CSV table of C-alpha atoms in Angstrom, one decimal:
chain,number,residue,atom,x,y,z
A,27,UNK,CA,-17.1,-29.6,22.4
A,28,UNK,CA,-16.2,-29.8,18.7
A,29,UNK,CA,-16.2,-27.2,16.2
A,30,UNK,CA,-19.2,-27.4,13.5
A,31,UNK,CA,-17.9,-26.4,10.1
A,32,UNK,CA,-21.2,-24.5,9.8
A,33,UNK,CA,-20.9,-22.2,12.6
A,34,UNK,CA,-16.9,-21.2,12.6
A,35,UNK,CA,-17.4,-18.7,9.4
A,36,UNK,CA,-19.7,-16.8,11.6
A,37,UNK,CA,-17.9,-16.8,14.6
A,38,UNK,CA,-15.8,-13.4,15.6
A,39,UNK,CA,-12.1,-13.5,16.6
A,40,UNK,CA,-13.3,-12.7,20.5
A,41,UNK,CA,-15.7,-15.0,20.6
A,42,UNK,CA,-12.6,-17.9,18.8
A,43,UNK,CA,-10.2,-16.3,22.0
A,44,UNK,CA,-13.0,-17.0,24.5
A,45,UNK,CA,-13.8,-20.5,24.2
A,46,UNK,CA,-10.2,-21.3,23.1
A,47,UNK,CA,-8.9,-19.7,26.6
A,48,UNK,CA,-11.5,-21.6,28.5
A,49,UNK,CA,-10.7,-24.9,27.0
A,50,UNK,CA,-14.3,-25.7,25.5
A,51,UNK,CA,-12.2,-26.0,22.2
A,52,UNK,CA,-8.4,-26.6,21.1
A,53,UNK,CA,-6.5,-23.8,18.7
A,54,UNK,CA,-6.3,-27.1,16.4
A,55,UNK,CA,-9.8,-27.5,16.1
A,56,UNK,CA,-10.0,-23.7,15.3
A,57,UNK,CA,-7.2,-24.1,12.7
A,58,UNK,CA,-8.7,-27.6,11.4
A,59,UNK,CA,-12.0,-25.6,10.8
A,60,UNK,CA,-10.4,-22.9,9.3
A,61,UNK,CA,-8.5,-25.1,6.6
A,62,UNK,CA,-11.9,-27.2,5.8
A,63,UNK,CA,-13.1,-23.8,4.8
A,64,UNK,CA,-10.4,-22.8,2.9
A,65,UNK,CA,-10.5,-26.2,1.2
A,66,UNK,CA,-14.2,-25.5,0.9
A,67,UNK,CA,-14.3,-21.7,-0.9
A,68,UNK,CA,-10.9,-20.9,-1.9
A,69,UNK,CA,-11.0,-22.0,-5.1
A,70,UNK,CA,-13.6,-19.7,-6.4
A,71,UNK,CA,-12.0,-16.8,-4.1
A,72,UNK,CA,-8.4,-17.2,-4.3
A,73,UNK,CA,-7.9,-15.3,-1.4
A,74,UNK,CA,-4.2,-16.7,-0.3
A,75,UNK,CA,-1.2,-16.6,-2.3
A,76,UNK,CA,-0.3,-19.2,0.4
A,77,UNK,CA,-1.8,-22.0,2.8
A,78,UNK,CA,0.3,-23.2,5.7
A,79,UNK,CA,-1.4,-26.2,6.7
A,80,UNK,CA,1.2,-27.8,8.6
A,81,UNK,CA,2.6,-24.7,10.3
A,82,UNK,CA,-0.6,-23.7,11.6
A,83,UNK,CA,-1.4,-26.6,13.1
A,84,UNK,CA,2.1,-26.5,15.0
A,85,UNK,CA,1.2,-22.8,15.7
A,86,UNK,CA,-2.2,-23.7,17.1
A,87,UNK,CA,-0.1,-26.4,19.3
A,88,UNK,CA,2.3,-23.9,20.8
A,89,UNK,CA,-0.6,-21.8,21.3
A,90,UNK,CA,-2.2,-24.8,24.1
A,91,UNK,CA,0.8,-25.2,25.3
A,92,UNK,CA,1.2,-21.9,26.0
A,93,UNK,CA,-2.1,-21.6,27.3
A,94,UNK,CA,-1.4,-24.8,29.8
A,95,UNK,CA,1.5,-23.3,31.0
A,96,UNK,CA,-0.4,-20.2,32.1
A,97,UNK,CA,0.4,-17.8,29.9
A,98,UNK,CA,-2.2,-15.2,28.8
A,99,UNK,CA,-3.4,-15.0,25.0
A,100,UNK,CA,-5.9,-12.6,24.4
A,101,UNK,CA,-6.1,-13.6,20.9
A,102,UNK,CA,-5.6,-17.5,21.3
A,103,UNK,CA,-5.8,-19.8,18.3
A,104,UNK,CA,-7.6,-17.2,16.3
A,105,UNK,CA,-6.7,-17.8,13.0
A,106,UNK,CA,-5.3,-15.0,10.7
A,107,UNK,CA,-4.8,-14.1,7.4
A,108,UNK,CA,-1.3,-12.2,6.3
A,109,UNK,CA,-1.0,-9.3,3.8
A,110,UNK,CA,1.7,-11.2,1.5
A,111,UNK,CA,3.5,-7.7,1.0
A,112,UNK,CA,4.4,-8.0,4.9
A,113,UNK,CA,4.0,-11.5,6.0
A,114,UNK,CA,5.2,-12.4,9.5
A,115,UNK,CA,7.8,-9.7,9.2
A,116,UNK,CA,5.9,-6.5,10.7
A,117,UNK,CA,5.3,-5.8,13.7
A,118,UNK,CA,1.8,-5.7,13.8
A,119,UNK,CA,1.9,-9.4,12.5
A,120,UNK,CA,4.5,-10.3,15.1
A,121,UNK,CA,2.2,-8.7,17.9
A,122,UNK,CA,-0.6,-10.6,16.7
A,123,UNK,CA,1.3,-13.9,16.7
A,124,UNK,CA,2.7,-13.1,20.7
A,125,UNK,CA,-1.0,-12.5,21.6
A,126,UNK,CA,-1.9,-16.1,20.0
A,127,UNK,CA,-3.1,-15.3,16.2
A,128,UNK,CA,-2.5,-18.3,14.3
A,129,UNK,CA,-1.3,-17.6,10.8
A,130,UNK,CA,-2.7,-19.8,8.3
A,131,UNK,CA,-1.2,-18.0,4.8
A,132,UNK,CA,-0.3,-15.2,2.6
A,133,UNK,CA,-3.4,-13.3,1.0
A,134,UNK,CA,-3.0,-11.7,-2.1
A,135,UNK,CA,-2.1,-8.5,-2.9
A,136,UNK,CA,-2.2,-6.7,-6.9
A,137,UNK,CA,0.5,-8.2,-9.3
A,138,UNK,CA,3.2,-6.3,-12.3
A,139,UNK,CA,2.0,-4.7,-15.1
A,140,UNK,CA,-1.1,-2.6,-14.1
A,141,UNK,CA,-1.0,0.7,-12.9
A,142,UNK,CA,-4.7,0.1,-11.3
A,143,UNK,CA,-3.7,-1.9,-7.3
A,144,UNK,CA,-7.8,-2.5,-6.7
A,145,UNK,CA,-7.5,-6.6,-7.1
A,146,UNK,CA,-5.4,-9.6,-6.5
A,147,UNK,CA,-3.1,-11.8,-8.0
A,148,UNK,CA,-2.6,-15.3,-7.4
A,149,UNK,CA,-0.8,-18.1,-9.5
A,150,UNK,CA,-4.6,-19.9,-10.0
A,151,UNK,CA,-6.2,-16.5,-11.0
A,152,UNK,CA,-7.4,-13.3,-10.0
A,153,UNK,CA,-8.8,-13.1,-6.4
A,154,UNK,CA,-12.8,-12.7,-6.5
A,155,UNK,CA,-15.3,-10.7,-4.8
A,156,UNK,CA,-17.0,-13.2,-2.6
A,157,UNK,CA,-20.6,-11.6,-3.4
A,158,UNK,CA,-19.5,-12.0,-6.9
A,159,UNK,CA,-17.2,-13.6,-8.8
A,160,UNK,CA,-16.9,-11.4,-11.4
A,161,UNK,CA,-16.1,-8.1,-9.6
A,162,UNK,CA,-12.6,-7.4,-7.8
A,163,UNK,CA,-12.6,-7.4,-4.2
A,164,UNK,CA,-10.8,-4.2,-4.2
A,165,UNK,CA,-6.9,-3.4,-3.6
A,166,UNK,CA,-4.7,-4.0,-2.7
A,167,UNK,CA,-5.5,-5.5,0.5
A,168,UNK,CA,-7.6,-7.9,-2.0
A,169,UNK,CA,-6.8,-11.4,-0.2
A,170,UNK,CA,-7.5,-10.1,3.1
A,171,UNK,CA,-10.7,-8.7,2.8
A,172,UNK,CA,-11.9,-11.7,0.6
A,173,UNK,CA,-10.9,-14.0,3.3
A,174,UNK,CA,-12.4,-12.5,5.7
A,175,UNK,CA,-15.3,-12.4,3.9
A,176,UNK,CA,-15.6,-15.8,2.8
A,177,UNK,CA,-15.0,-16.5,6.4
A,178,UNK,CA,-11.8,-18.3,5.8
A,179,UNK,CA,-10.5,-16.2,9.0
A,180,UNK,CA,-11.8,-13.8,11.3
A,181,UNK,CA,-8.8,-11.1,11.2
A,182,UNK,CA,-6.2,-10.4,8.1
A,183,UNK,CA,-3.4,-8.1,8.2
A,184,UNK,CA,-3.6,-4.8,5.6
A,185,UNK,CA,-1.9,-1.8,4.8
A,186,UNK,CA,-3.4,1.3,3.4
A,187,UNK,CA,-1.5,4.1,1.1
A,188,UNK,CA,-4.2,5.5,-1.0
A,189,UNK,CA,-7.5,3.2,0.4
A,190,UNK,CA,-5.9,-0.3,0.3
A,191,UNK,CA,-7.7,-1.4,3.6
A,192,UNK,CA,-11.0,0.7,3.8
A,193,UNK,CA,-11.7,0.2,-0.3
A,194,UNK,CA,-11.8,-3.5,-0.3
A,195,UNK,CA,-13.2,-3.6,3.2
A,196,UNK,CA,-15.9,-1.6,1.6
A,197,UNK,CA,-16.1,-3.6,-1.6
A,198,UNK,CA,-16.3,-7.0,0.5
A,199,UNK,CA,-18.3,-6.4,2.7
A,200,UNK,CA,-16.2,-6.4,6.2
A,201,UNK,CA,-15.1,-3.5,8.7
A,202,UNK,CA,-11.5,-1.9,7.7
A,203,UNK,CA,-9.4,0.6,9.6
A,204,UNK,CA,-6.6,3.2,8.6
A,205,UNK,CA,-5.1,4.3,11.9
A,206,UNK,CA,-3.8,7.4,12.4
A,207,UNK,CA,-0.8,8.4,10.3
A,208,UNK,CA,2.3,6.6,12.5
A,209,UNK,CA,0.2,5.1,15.4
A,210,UNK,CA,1.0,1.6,14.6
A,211,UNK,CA,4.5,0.2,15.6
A,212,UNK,CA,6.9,0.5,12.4
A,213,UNK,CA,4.7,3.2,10.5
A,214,UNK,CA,6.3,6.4,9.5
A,215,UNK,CA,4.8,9.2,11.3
A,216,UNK,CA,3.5,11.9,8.7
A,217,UNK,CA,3.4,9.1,5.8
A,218,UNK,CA,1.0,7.7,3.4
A,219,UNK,CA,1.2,4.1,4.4
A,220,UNK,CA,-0.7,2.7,7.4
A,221,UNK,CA,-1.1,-0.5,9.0
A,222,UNK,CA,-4.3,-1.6,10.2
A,223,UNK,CA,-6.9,-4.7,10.3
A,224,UNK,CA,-9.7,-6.2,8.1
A,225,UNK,CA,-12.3,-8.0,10.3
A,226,UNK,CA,-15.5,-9.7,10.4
A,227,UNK,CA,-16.5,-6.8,13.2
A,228,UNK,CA,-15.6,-3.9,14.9
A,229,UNK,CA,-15.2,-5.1,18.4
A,230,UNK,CA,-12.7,-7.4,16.5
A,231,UNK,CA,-11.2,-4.8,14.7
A,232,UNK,CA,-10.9,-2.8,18.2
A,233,UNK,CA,-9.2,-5.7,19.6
A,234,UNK,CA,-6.8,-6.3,16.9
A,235,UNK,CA,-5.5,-2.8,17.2
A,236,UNK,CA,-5.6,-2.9,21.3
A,237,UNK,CA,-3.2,-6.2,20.8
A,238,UNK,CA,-0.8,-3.6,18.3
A,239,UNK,CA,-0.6,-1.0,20.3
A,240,UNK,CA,-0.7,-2.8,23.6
A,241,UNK,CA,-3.6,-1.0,25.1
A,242,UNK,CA,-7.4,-1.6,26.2
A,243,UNK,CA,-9.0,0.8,25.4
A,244,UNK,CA,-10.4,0.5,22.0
A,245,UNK,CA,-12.3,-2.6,23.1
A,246,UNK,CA,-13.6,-0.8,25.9
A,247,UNK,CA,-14.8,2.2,24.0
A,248,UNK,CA,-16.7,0.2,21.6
A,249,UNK,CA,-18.6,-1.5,24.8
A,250,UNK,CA,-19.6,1.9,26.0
A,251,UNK,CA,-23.1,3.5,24.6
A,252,UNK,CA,-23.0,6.3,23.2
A,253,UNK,CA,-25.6,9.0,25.4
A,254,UNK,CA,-24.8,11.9,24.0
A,255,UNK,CA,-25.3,12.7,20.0
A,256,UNK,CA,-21.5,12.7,18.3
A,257,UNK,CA,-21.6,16.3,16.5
A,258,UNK,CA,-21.2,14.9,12.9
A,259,UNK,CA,-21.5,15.8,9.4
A,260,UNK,CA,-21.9,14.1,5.6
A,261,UNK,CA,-20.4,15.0,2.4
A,262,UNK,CA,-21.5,12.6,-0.7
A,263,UNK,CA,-17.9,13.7,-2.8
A,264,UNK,CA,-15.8,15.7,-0.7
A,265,UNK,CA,-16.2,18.8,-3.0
A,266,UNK,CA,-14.5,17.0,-6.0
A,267,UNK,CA,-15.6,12.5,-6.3
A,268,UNK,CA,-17.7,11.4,-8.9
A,269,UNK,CA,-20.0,9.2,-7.1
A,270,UNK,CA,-22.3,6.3,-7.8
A,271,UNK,CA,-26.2,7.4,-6.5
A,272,UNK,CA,-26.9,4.6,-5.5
A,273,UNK,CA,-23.6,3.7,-3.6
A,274,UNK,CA,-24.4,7.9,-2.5
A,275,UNK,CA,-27.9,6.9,-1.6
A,276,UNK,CA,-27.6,4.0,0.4
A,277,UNK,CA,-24.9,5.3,2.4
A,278,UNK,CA,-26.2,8.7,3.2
A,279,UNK,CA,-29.4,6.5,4.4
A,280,UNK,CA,-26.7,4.7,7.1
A,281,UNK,CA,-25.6,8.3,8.2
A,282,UNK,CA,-29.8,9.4,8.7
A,283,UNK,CA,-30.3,5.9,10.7
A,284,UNK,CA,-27.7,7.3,13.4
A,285,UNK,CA,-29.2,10.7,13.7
A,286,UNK,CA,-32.9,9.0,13.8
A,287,UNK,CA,-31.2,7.0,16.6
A,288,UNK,CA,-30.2,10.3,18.3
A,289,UNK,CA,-26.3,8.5,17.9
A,290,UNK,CA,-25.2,11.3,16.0
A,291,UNK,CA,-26.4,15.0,15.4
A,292,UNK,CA,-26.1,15.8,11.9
A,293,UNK,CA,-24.5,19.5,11.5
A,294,UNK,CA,-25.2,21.0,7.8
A,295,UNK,CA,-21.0,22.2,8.1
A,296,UNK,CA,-19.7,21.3,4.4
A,297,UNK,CA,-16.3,19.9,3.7
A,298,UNK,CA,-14.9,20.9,0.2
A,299,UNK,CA,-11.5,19.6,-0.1
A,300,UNK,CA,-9.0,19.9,-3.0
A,301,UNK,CA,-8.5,16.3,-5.0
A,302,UNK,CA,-5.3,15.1,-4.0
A,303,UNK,CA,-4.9,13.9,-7.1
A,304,UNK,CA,-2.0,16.0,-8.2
A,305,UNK,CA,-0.2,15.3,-5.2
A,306,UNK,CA,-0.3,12.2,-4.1
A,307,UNK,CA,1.9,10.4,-6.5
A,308,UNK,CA,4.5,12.9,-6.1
A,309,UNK,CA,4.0,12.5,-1.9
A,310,UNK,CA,4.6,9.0,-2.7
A,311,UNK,CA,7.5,8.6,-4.6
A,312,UNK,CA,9.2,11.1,-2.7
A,313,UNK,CA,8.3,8.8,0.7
A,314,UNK,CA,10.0,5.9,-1.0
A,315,UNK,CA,13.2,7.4,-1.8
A,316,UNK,CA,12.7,6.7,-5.5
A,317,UNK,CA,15.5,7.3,-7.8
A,318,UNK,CA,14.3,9.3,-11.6
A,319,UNK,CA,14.6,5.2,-13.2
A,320,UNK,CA,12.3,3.4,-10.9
A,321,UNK,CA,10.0,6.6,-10.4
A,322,UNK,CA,9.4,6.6,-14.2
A,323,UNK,CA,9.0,2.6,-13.8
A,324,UNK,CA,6.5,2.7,-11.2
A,325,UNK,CA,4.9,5.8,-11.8
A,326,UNK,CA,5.1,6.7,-15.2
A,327,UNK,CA,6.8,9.9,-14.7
A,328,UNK,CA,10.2,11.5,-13.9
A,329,UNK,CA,10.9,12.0,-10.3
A,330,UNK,CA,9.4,15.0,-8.8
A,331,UNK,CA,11.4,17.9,-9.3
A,332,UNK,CA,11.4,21.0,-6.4
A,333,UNK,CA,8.4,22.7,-7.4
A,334,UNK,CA,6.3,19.4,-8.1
A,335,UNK,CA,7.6,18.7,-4.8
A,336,UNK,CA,6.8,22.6,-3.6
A,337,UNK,CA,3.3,22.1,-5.2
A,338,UNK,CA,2.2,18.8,-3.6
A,339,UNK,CA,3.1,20.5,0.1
A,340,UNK,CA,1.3,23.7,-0.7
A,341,UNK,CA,-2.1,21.6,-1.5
A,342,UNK,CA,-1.3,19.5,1.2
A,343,UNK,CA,-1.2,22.5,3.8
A,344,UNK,CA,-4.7,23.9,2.1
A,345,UNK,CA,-6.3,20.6,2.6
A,346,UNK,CA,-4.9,20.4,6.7
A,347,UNK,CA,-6.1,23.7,7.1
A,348,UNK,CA,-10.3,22.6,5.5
A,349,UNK,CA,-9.7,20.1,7.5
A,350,UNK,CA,-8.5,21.9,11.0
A,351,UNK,CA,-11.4,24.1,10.6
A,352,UNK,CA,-14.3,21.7,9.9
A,353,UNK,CA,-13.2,19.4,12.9
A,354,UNK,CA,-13.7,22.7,14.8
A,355,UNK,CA,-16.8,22.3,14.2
A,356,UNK,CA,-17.7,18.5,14.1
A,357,UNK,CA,-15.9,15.7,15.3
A,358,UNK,CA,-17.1,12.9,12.8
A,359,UNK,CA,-16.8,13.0,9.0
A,360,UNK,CA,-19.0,11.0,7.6
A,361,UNK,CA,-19.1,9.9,3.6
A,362,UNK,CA,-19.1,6.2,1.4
A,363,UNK,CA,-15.9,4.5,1.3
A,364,UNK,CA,-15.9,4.2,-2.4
A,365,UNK,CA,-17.4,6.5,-4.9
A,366,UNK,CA,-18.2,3.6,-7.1
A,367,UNK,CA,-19.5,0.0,-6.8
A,368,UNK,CA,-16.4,-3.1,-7.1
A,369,UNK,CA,-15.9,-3.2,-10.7
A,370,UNK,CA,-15.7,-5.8,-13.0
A,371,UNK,CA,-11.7,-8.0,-13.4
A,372,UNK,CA,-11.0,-5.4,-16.4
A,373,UNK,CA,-10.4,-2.3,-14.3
A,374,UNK,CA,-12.3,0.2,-13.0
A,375,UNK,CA,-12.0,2.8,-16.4
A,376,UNK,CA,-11.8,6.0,-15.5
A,377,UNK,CA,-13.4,5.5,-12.3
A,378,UNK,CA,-11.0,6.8,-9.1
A,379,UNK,CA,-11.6,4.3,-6.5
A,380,UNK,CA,-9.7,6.0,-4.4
A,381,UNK,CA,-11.2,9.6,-4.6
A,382,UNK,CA,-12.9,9.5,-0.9
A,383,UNK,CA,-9.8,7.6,0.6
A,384,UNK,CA,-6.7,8.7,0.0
A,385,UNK,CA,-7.0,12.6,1.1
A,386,UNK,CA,-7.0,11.1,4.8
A,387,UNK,CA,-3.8,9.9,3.8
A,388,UNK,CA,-2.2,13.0,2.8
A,389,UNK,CA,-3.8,14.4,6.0
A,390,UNK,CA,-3.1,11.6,8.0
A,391,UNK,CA,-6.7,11.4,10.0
A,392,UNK,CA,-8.1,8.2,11.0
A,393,UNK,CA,-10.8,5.9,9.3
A,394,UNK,CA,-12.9,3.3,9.3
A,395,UNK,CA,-15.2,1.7,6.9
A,396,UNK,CA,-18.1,0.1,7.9
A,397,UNK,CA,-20.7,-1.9,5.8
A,398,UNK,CA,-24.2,-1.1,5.4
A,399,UNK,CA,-25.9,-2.1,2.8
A,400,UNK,CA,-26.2,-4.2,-1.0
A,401,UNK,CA,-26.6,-2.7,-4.2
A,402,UNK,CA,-29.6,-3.4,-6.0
A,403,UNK,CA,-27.3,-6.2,-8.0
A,404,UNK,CA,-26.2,-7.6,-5.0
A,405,UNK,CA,-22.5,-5.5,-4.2
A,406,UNK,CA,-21.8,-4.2,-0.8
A,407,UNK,CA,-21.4,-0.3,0.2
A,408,UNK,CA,-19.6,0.5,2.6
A,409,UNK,CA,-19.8,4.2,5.1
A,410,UNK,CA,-16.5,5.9,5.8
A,411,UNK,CA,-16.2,7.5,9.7
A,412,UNK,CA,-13.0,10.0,9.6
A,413,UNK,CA,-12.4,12.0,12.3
A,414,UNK,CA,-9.2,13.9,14.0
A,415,UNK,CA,-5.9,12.2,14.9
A,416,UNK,CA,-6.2,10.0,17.8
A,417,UNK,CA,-9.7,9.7,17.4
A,418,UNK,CA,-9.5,6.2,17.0
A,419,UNK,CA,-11.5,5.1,20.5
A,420,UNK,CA,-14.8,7.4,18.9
A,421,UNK,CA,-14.6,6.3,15.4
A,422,UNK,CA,-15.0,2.4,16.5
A,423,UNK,CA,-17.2,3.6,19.2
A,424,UNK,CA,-19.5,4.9,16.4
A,425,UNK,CA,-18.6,2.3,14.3
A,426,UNK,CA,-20.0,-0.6,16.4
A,427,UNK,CA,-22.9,1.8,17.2
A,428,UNK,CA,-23.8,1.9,13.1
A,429,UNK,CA,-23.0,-1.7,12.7
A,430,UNK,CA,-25.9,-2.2,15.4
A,431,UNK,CA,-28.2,0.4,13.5
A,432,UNK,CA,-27.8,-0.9,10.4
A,433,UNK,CA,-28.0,-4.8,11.1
């Protein structure tokens, strides 16, 4: 059986590893599709820095050959995009590859020169926002998300400091998941910067992050029903965001869809957090070793002295100990992704895109964003799920659970 250019951009990355393993098609057909689309809708999107025609298709061959030998693949000839700031070089990319993850290029991630990382730069152009070209897909995972949006691939690698994963997941329309600070193979434990997956659905995301961490049981939590409501709460800022009603609207509506479903029970607990704001640049630089020159380069600012450094802890601790007690008391956080609808290619102003993202990774918890809905003008909105460390098999249990609800 062939491959039908029509139906591969709505095919997951299981469903790819199914037929692939059973032989009802070849990885090269896979790839071959995978290419025609990119030839098809790249050049509006400019998801890739890079296209590996060649190397895929010898990819896809090793992966039949592998597969005739008898070797197991859960992942065979599933075609994946690459977060160019990592390529084939970490080791969630590698452990992608060994489970039979064909790469087929680089996506793009923000360029020099602005200190704003929600877009994409590639040598033909900005990278788009599939649902519209003249919005950013959202940063810096930007390639990723708008390939797998565009349906170029199922899966794309990401990393997330401040939001980079969940924001343009949001923004594009696609399921995105920080891990747990450190949970990933080559992440630092306690630091900003987690690895994780953009994909075209949570069962794919699940199983992306079960071939990582060489487990099973993140694809098996989000095939179990959920029987019992998931104590749960919302909070439309955090204490502090500025956030777009509508975006506010039509993701609080997701979070009363899964208590009308009796999924979750909605507990009126409020979460005021401080804004991280202050501290997360001087976190940052500190977790990259900067010297004082390339601090002031990449940051505008000297390096962070002892009591910046004293003063970025302190409102750490106060914002672990919010969020110790609230998760006494609930076990799901539930807000939007983003505060504000993708803007347009000229920045986001004085918008923070990041203001509902990047306190979880100060703290470290888990996330996942999840889509829901459009904007009136067409944009997607995205629902965060955040809950404690190592909650990873109940957030994408609850995650496939809203994907269901909300269609």
């Amino acid at each position: 059986m062939g491959l039908d250019e029509d139906a591969y951009p709505r095919m997951t990355a299981t469903q790819i590893a199914r037929l692939v393993n059973h032989g009802d098609i070849s990885a090269r057909e896979v790839v071959d599709a995978a290419l025609r689309r990119h030839a098809r809708v790249d050049g509006a999107v400019r998801a890739f820095r890079e296209i590996w025609p060649q190397r895929a298709r010898e990819a896809a061959d090793a992966v039949q050959r592998a597969l005739a030998a008898g070797v197991s693949l859960p992942l065979a000839g599933v075609p994946i995009g690459l977060k160019a700031w990592d390529g084939v070089d970490s080791p969630q990319a590698r452990r992608l590859i060994a489970a039979g993850c064909v790469p087929l290029g680089l996506t793009s991630v923000p360029g020099r020169g602005t200190p704003w990382q929600t877009w994409g730069e590639t040598l033909h152009g900005p990278t788009t926002n599939p649902w519209r070209a003249d919005r950013s897909p959202g940063g810096s995972s930007a390639g990723s998300a708008a390939a797998v949006a565009s349906g170029v691939v199922p899966l794309a690698t990401g990393t997330d400091g401040a939001g980079s994963i969940r924001i343009p997941a949001a923004w594009c329309g696609v399921v995105g998941v920080k891990p747990t600070a450190g949970a990933i193979p080559g992440d630092r434990p306690g630091g900003l910067r987690v690895s994780g997956p953009l994909a075209r659905c949570v069962r794919d995301a699940a199983v992306y992050l079960d071939t990582v961490l060489g487990t099973t049981t993140l694809a098996t939590a989000v095939g179990t029903p959920i029987t019992e409501p998931i104590r749960a709460a919302w909070s439309t800022d955090l204490g502090f965001a500025d956030v777009d009603p509508e975006v506010a609207t039509i993701a609080h509506a997701a979070a009363r869809q899964l208590a009308a479903s009796a999924v979750v029970a909605l507990s009126p607990a409020r979460l005021t957090l401080r804004d991280p704001a202050p501290a997360w640049p001087v976190l940052r630089a500190v977790e990259r070793g900067q010297t004082s020159a390339n601090a002031a380069s990449a940051r505008g600012t000297a390096l962070p002295d002892p009591q910046q450094r004293a003063a970025a802890e302190a409102l750490r601790r106060d914002n672990d100990r919010r969020l110790h007690a609230f998760f006494a008391t609930v076990d799901v956080l539930i807000t939007p992704t983003t505060p504000t609808r993708p803007h347009g290619h000229d920045g986001p102003g004085d918008a923070m895109s990041v203001a509902l993202t990047w306190a979880f990774n100060v703290s470290g918890h888990p996330a996942v964003s999840v889509p829901v809905g459009h904007t009136a003008d067409g944009l997607p909105v995205g629902v965060q799920l955040v809950g404690r460390h190592g909650s990873e098999p109940l957030l994408l249990r609850l995650a496939a659970t809203l994907e269901r609800v909300t269609g």
